[in-house]
Amino acid sequence: MPAWPWAAPGWVVAPPAPKPGTVPLRPLDLGDIVSGVLATVRRYPGSLYYPLLVVALGCAGLFSGCAGLAYAEVGPLPASHRMTDHQLVGLTVASAVLVVLFMLLAVIASAITSAVGTVVVGHAVLGHPLTARQAWSRARGHVWRVVGVQLLAAIAALGILVGSLLPSVLLYFVASPIAAAYGLLLLVPGLGGAVYVGVRLVLAVPVLVLEEQRPVAALRRAWQLNRGAWWRSLGIPYLVRMIGDLAVRVAMTVLAMAVSRLLASDSLDGAQAGLSIWLSEAGFTMLVLVVCLAVALLMAVRAPLAPLSYGLLYLDRRLRLEDLGPTLAAAAGTGRTFGHGW
């Protein structure tokens, strides 16, 4: 007798895979991952976005405050509207400090986003509830290890790119500039190798958080899990990011137009009234704060999409290679979550 009434005689139709959470517990296709990411965002908006919004607001406030101090240090333009040597030096130093600060804040924000997003995935696949406080409490202990694994992955990719540049540098000193120019052609395979390594290691953060691995062990495990799935690991997260990029680009275009109109307005120009075009320190800080807040909020909306897609890709690899579906289905009705050394 067939497994289902509508099946033809002699057919054995497998029952559908259990789906206690946002995705079915079977190997996932493109539609499963995209719909799973969107379903996770809908079911866990507070768990995802409350911690990220706090981080975004904090980063925006810190950066705008430092930008205001740098602006005050440079000082107003003289009557000739040309910077003095002292102002040029101050502007250079202030710009360098702001660039370094921006990079540090970006690294920390990325690590927090990845850790929180991965923790949410661990609950979403089983349909377990998760508050924002719980998400941050469970992600907090992983943040610095996530920073470490992300830096190691970046160093590995960058090392390949730098290694492809070294022959050109050597040819410049031992041969001729023309030979060095030909040596630059090695940058093409070097760039390809860097991209390959970076994509091959995208599962490192889910491994680190959900299996509680150390950074180096997480990189090894991610490399093994992602064998034979390089194109999926490249294309699926890119498609998911495009969904968020579309909305963010439209909003940022509107923001850029509004800021440009503000900067070009007579209230800030002051040329017709014979006033200085230099904004006050408070006005400049407020302008930077508004822009930073708007950009940070827009980026925070898109930020969790990539970690969620990486978490579901990690789940897919374990479902395919390790038959994790029955174990997850058995744990769905208990208090256990996907992760914690599984």
Tab-separated table of C-alpha atoms in Angstrom:
chain	number	residue	atom	x	y	z
A	1	MET	CA	0.000	0.000	0.000
A	2	PRO	CA	1.495	3.417	-0.887
A	3	ALA	CA	2.651	5.734	1.854
A	4	TRP	CA	0.122	8.380	0.735
A	5	PRO	CA	-3.450	7.849	-0.586
A	6	TRP	CA	-2.813	9.802	-3.769
A	7	ALA	CA	0.328	7.869	-4.716
A	8	ALA	CA	0.215	5.357	-7.561
A	9	PRO	CA	0.350	1.642	-6.645
A	10	GLY	CA	3.878	0.523	-5.974
A	11	TRP	CA	5.156	4.018	-5.248
A	12	VAL	CA	6.798	4.798	-1.949
A	13	VAL	CA	6.544	8.501	-1.244
A	14	ALA	CA	8.692	9.833	1.563
A	15	PRO	CA	6.867	12.047	4.071
A	16	PRO	CA	7.814	15.711	4.056
A	17	ALA	CA	10.745	16.727	6.216
A	18	PRO	CA	9.841	18.166	9.619
A	19	LYS	CA	9.888	21.936	9.856
A	20	PRO	CA	9.790	23.024	13.487
A	21	GLY	CA	11.317	26.413	12.705
A	22	THR	CA	12.024	28.600	9.728
A	23	VAL	CA	13.450	25.921	7.388
A	24	PRO	CA	12.735	22.224	6.773
A	25	LEU	CA	15.243	19.840	8.328
A	26	ARG	CA	16.550	18.445	5.039
A	27	PRO	CA	19.184	19.610	2.539
A	28	LEU	CA	18.274	23.176	1.655
A	29	ASP	CA	17.943	24.638	-1.809
A	30	LEU	CA	18.141	28.292	-2.821
A	31	GLY	CA	14.461	28.962	-2.128
A	32	ASP	CA	14.697	27.375	1.325
A	33	ILE	CA	17.612	29.583	2.328
A	34	VAL	CA	16.162	32.840	0.984
A	35	SER	CA	12.748	32.177	2.525
A	36	GLY	CA	14.436	31.009	5.724
A	37	VAL	CA	16.396	34.262	6.040
A	38	LEU	CA	13.257	36.348	5.501
A	39	ALA	CA	11.216	34.184	7.876
A	40	THR	CA	13.889	34.533	10.568
A	41	VAL	CA	13.839	38.311	10.217
A	42	ARG	CA	10.039	38.318	10.536
A	43	ARG	CA	9.924	35.990	13.549
A	44	TYR	CA	12.889	37.416	15.490
A	45	PRO	CA	13.004	41.150	14.705
A	46	GLY	CA	13.679	42.199	18.283
A	47	SER	CA	16.351	39.557	18.879
A	48	LEU	CA	18.147	40.597	15.702
A	49	TYR	CA	17.757	44.345	15.626
A	50	TYR	CA	17.672	45.612	19.200
A	51	PRO	CA	21.329	44.690	19.917
A	52	LEU	CA	22.393	45.927	16.479
A	53	LEU	CA	20.571	49.242	16.846
A	54	VAL	CA	22.278	49.866	20.181
A	55	VAL	CA	25.641	49.156	18.565
A	56	ALA	CA	24.786	51.347	15.562
A	57	LEU	CA	23.729	54.266	17.749
A	58	GLY	CA	26.809	53.928	19.936
A	59	CYS	CA	29.176	53.808	16.951
A	60	ALA	CA	27.457	56.795	15.314
A	61	GLY	CA	27.650	58.853	18.500
A	62	LEU	CA	31.308	57.999	19.145
A	63	PHE	CA	32.370	58.703	15.565
A	64	SER	CA	30.471	61.988	15.320
A	65	GLY	CA	31.899	63.143	18.653
A	66	CYS	CA	35.455	62.404	17.512
A	67	ALA	CA	34.744	64.114	14.186
A	68	GLY	CA	33.541	67.203	16.069
A	69	LEU	CA	36.709	67.273	18.194
A	70	ALA	CA	38.837	66.928	15.063
A	71	TYR	CA	36.896	69.743	13.419
A	72	ALA	CA	37.469	71.974	16.429
A	73	GLU	CA	41.179	71.123	16.427
A	74	VAL	CA	41.615	72.183	12.805
A	75	GLY	CA	39.894	75.486	13.504
A	76	PRO	CA	38.073	77.936	11.213
A	77	LEU	CA	39.372	79.018	7.843
A	78	PRO	CA	41.181	82.364	7.740
A	79	ALA	CA	39.815	85.288	5.753
A	80	SER	CA	41.710	84.116	2.645
A	81	HIS	CA	39.808	80.763	2.777
A	82	ARG	CA	43.140	78.941	2.472
A	83	MET	CA	44.378	76.536	5.134
A	84	THR	CA	47.607	77.265	6.941
A	85	ASP	CA	50.351	74.641	7.227
A	86	HIS	CA	49.311	74.000	10.816
A	87	GLN	CA	45.734	73.374	9.740
A	88	LEU	CA	46.817	71.049	6.945
A	89	VAL	CA	48.851	68.970	9.388
A	90	GLY	CA	45.969	68.907	11.843
A	91	LEU	CA	43.520	67.913	9.124
A	92	THR	CA	45.808	65.086	7.969
A	93	VAL	CA	46.248	63.724	11.490
A	94	ALA	CA	42.536	64.064	12.261
A	95	SER	CA	41.589	62.289	9.028
A	96	ALA	CA	43.968	59.412	9.788
A	97	VAL	CA	42.571	59.037	13.301
A	98	LEU	CA	39.003	59.065	12.007
A	99	VAL	CA	39.809	56.440	9.356
A	100	VAL	CA	41.376	54.150	11.964
A	101	LEU	CA	38.449	54.705	14.323
A	102	PHE	CA	35.977	53.954	11.538
A	103	MET	CA	37.771	50.702	10.703
A	104	LEU	CA	37.833	49.600	14.342
A	105	LEU	CA	34.158	50.363	14.784
A	106	ALA	CA	33.355	48.516	11.544
A	107	VAL	CA	35.266	45.409	12.702
A	108	ILE	CA	33.558	45.360	16.094
A	109	ALA	CA	30.112	46.017	14.626
A	110	SER	CA	30.620	43.252	12.058
A	111	ALA	CA	31.645	40.783	14.768
A	112	ILE	CA	28.643	41.636	16.940
A	113	THR	CA	26.300	41.335	13.960
A	114	SER	CA	27.751	37.963	12.975
A	115	ALA	CA	27.608	36.589	16.525
A	116	VAL	CA	24.034	37.754	17.163
A	117	GLY	CA	22.811	36.575	13.748
A	118	THR	CA	24.337	33.136	14.216
A	119	VAL	CA	22.826	32.754	17.697
A	120	VAL	CA	19.414	33.644	16.265
A	121	VAL	CA	19.836	31.020	13.523
A	122	GLY	CA	20.528	28.396	16.185
A	123	HIS	CA	17.099	29.083	17.693
A	124	ALA	CA	15.227	29.797	14.473
A	125	VAL	CA	15.863	26.408	12.859
A	126	LEU	CA	14.094	24.724	15.793
A	127	GLY	CA	11.455	27.413	16.323
A	128	HIS	CA	12.545	28.191	19.880
A	129	PRO	CA	11.716	31.633	21.308
A	130	LEU	CA	14.541	34.086	21.875
A	131	THR	CA	14.464	37.554	23.385
A	132	ALA	CA	16.888	40.357	22.575
A	133	ARG	CA	18.442	40.060	26.045
A	134	GLN	CA	18.987	36.327	25.582
A	135	ALA	CA	20.436	36.816	22.094
A	136	TRP	CA	22.960	39.364	23.332
A	137	SER	CA	23.794	37.315	26.441
A	138	ARG	CA	24.610	34.260	24.333
A	139	ALA	CA	26.432	36.185	21.618
A	140	ARG	CA	28.511	38.391	23.919
A	141	GLY	CA	30.979	35.665	24.854
A	142	HIS	CA	31.739	34.962	21.196
A	143	VAL	CA	32.375	38.512	19.955
A	144	TRP	CA	36.145	38.663	20.406
A	145	ARG	CA	36.628	35.156	19.032
A	146	VAL	CA	34.539	36.181	16.025
A	147	VAL	CA	36.836	39.189	15.579
A	148	GLY	CA	39.787	36.797	15.684
A	149	VAL	CA	38.399	34.344	13.145
A	150	GLN	CA	37.362	37.153	10.783
A	151	LEU	CA	40.831	38.723	10.982
A	152	LEU	CA	42.505	35.356	10.385
A	153	ALA	CA	40.332	34.726	7.332
A	154	ALA	CA	41.101	38.220	6.018
A	155	ILE	CA	44.836	37.716	6.613
A	156	ALA	CA	44.754	34.397	4.745
A	157	ALA	CA	43.057	35.987	1.732
A	158	LEU	CA	45.243	39.092	1.853
A	159	GLY	CA	48.374	36.963	2.180
A	160	ILE	CA	47.636	35.297	-1.162
A	161	LEU	CA	47.138	38.685	-2.794
A	162	VAL	CA	50.376	40.071	-1.336
A	163	GLY	CA	52.227	36.914	-2.332
A	164	SER	CA	51.139	37.395	-5.944
A	165	LEU	CA	52.546	40.946	-5.813
A	166	LEU	CA	55.993	39.972	-4.510
A	167	PRO	CA	57.394	38.693	-7.861
A	168	SER	CA	56.636	42.061	-9.435
A	169	VAL	CA	58.443	43.871	-6.618
A	170	LEU	CA	61.475	41.587	-6.964
A	171	LEU	CA	61.536	42.024	-10.731
A	172	TYR	CA	61.532	45.797	-10.270
A	173	PHE	CA	64.753	45.665	-8.242
A	174	VAL	CA	66.617	42.839	-10.024
A	175	ALA	CA	65.445	43.376	-13.614
A	176	SER	CA	63.579	46.374	-14.979
A	177	PRO	CA	60.322	48.290	-14.538
A	178	ILE	CA	59.001	46.656	-17.726
A	179	ALA	CA	59.546	43.185	-16.263
A	180	ALA	CA	57.869	44.336	-13.059
A	181	ALA	CA	54.874	45.525	-15.070
A	182	TYR	CA	54.538	42.064	-16.601
A	183	GLY	CA	54.835	40.600	-13.124
A	184	LEU	CA	51.717	42.495	-12.126
A	185	LEU	CA	49.757	40.044	-14.269
A	186	LEU	CA	50.161	37.611	-11.370
A	187	LEU	CA	47.713	39.783	-9.463
A	188	VAL	CA	44.906	38.252	-11.525
A	189	PRO	CA	45.352	34.678	-10.212
A	190	GLY	CA	46.248	36.163	-6.828
A	191	LEU	CA	42.941	37.980	-6.675
A	192	GLY	CA	41.141	34.812	-7.745
A	193	GLY	CA	42.914	32.844	-5.026
A	194	ALA	CA	42.053	35.427	-2.394
A	195	VAL	CA	38.376	35.326	-3.377
A	196	TYR	CA	38.423	31.525	-3.370
A	197	VAL	CA	39.885	31.348	0.137
A	198	GLY	CA	37.533	34.014	1.457
A	199	VAL	CA	34.446	32.228	0.155
A	200	ARG	CA	35.700	28.828	1.290
A	201	LEU	CA	35.952	30.146	4.864
A	202	VAL	CA	32.556	31.887	5.114
A	203	LEU	CA	31.246	29.157	7.432
A	204	ALA	CA	33.924	29.868	10.035
A	205	VAL	CA	31.723	32.087	12.222
A	206	PRO	CA	28.785	29.613	12.378
A	207	VAL	CA	31.270	26.860	13.238
A	208	LEU	CA	32.878	29.001	15.928
A	209	VAL	CA	29.581	30.060	17.539
A	210	LEU	CA	27.428	26.962	17.112
A	211	GLU	CA	30.158	24.383	17.752
A	212	GLU	CA	32.085	26.534	20.252
A	213	GLN	CA	35.357	26.041	18.403
A	214	ARG	CA	38.482	28.143	18.703
A	215	PRO	CA	39.314	30.429	15.739
A	216	VAL	CA	41.967	28.230	14.091
A	217	ALA	CA	39.919	25.063	14.588
A	218	ALA	CA	36.854	26.868	13.230
A	219	LEU	CA	38.746	27.799	10.063
A	220	ARG	CA	39.840	24.189	9.526
A	221	ARG	CA	36.330	22.883	10.118
A	222	ALA	CA	34.783	25.513	7.819
A	223	TRP	CA	37.256	24.619	5.065
A	224	GLN	CA	36.257	20.949	5.302
A	225	LEU	CA	32.515	21.583	5.487
A	226	ASN	CA	32.555	23.856	2.469
A	227	ARG	CA	34.318	21.394	0.178
A	228	GLY	CA	32.332	21.075	-3.045
A	229	ALA	CA	29.948	23.934	-2.202
A	230	TRP	CA	32.043	26.963	-3.209
A	231	TRP	CA	29.627	28.335	-5.796
A	232	ARG	CA	26.665	28.008	-3.449
A	233	SER	CA	28.593	29.812	-0.717
A	234	LEU	CA	29.390	32.603	-3.169
A	235	GLY	CA	26.065	33.001	-4.942
A	236	ILE	CA	23.423	32.472	-2.260
A	237	PRO	CA	24.714	35.063	0.258
A	238	TYR	CA	25.249	37.490	-2.609
A	239	LEU	CA	21.627	37.083	-3.694
A	240	VAL	CA	20.405	37.543	-0.121
A	241	ARG	CA	22.516	40.701	0.292
A	242	MET	CA	21.094	42.088	-2.937
A	243	ILE	CA	17.637	42.049	-1.354
A	244	GLY	CA	18.823	44.320	1.439
A	245	ASP	CA	21.093	46.374	-0.809
A	246	LEU	CA	18.206	47.401	-3.011
A	247	ALA	CA	16.282	49.048	-0.180
A	248	VAL	CA	19.425	50.518	1.414
A	249	ARG	CA	20.673	52.062	-1.825
A	250	VAL	CA	17.364	53.776	-2.472
A	251	ALA	CA	17.291	55.170	1.059
A	252	MET	CA	20.943	56.271	0.952
A	253	THR	CA	20.384	58.015	-2.377
A	254	VAL	CA	17.560	60.018	-0.836
A	255	LEU	CA	19.773	60.791	2.179
A	256	ALA	CA	22.694	61.915	0.002
A	257	MET	CA	20.434	64.204	-2.013
A	258	ALA	CA	19.034	65.746	1.175
A	259	VAL	CA	22.513	66.342	2.637
A	260	SER	CA	23.841	67.818	-0.604
A	261	ARG	CA	20.907	70.219	-0.767
A	262	LEU	CA	21.524	71.185	2.841
A	263	LEU	CA	25.209	71.841	2.260
A	264	ALA	CA	24.445	73.858	-0.874
A	265	SER	CA	21.737	75.936	0.799
A	266	ASP	CA	22.136	79.632	1.515
A	267	SER	CA	21.973	78.966	5.232
A	268	LEU	CA	25.297	77.120	5.076
A	269	ASP	CA	26.833	78.994	2.183
A	270	GLY	CA	26.816	82.447	3.651
A	271	ALA	CA	28.746	83.841	0.702
A	272	GLN	CA	26.005	86.250	-0.350
A	273	ALA	CA	25.866	87.682	3.164
A	274	GLY	CA	29.617	87.967	3.404
A	275	LEU	CA	29.757	85.491	6.299
A	276	SER	CA	32.271	82.737	6.931
A	277	ILE	CA	31.354	79.406	5.384
A	278	TRP	CA	32.815	77.634	8.397
A	279	LEU	CA	30.173	75.885	10.462
A	280	SER	CA	30.215	76.110	14.225
A	281	GLU	CA	31.642	73.136	16.130
A	282	ALA	CA	28.224	72.203	17.480
A	283	GLY	CA	26.627	72.563	14.048
A	284	PHE	CA	29.251	70.385	12.385
A	285	THR	CA	29.005	67.733	15.093
A	286	MET	CA	25.226	67.697	14.804
A	287	LEU	CA	25.407	67.384	11.012
A	288	VAL	CA	27.865	64.482	11.231
A	289	LEU	CA	25.757	62.852	13.948
A	290	VAL	CA	22.582	63.020	11.848
A	291	VAL	CA	24.339	61.584	8.790
A	292	CYS	CA	26.078	58.863	10.820
A	293	LEU	CA	22.838	57.892	12.558
A	294	ALA	CA	20.971	57.665	9.268
A	295	VAL	CA	23.721	55.591	7.615
A	296	ALA	CA	24.164	53.364	10.682
A	297	LEU	CA	20.446	52.657	10.910
A	298	LEU	CA	20.220	51.860	7.214
A	299	MET	CA	23.209	49.536	7.392
A	300	ALA	CA	21.852	47.865	10.539
A	301	VAL	CA	18.708	46.903	8.626
A	302	ARG	CA	20.752	45.023	6.044
A	303	ALA	CA	23.542	43.769	8.307
A	304	PRO	CA	21.943	40.540	9.669
A	305	LEU	CA	21.122	39.140	6.229
A	306	ALA	CA	24.628	37.828	5.509
A	307	PRO	CA	25.131	36.096	8.907
A	308	LEU	CA	21.700	34.503	8.615
A	309	SER	CA	22.493	33.159	5.142
A	310	TYR	CA	25.870	31.824	6.333
A	311	GLY	CA	24.186	30.128	9.279
A	312	LEU	CA	21.676	28.398	7.011
A	313	LEU	CA	24.436	27.391	4.586
A	314	TYR	CA	26.256	25.842	7.546
A	315	LEU	CA	23.068	23.988	8.490
A	316	ASP	CA	22.699	22.785	4.898
A	317	ARG	CA	26.224	21.370	4.806
A	318	ARG	CA	25.719	19.472	8.038
A	319	LEU	CA	22.351	18.140	6.845
A	320	ARG	CA	23.977	16.899	3.647
A	321	LEU	CA	27.239	15.538	5.065
A	322	GLU	CA	26.354	14.457	8.589
A	323	ASP	CA	22.602	13.654	8.414
A	324	LEU	CA	21.855	16.066	11.228
A	325	GLY	CA	18.113	16.231	10.442
A	326	PRO	CA	16.919	13.468	12.832
A	327	THR	CA	18.987	14.891	15.680
A	328	LEU	CA	17.539	18.370	15.169
A	329	ALA	CA	14.007	17.012	14.828
A	330	ALA	CA	14.386	15.143	18.124
A	331	ALA	CA	15.687	18.303	19.803
A	332	ALA	CA	12.888	20.514	18.461
A	333	GLY	CA	10.506	19.607	21.262
A	334	THR	CA	13.090	20.012	24.000
A	335	GLY	CA	14.853	23.015	25.442
A	336	ARG	CA	18.048	22.309	23.511
A	337	THR	CA	19.093	24.710	20.770
A	338	PHE	CA	21.058	24.121	17.623
A	339	GLY	CA	24.637	24.627	18.703
A	340	HIS	CA	26.499	24.363	21.998
A	341	GLY	CA	29.113	21.989	20.643
A	342	TRP	CA	26.895	19.925	18.335
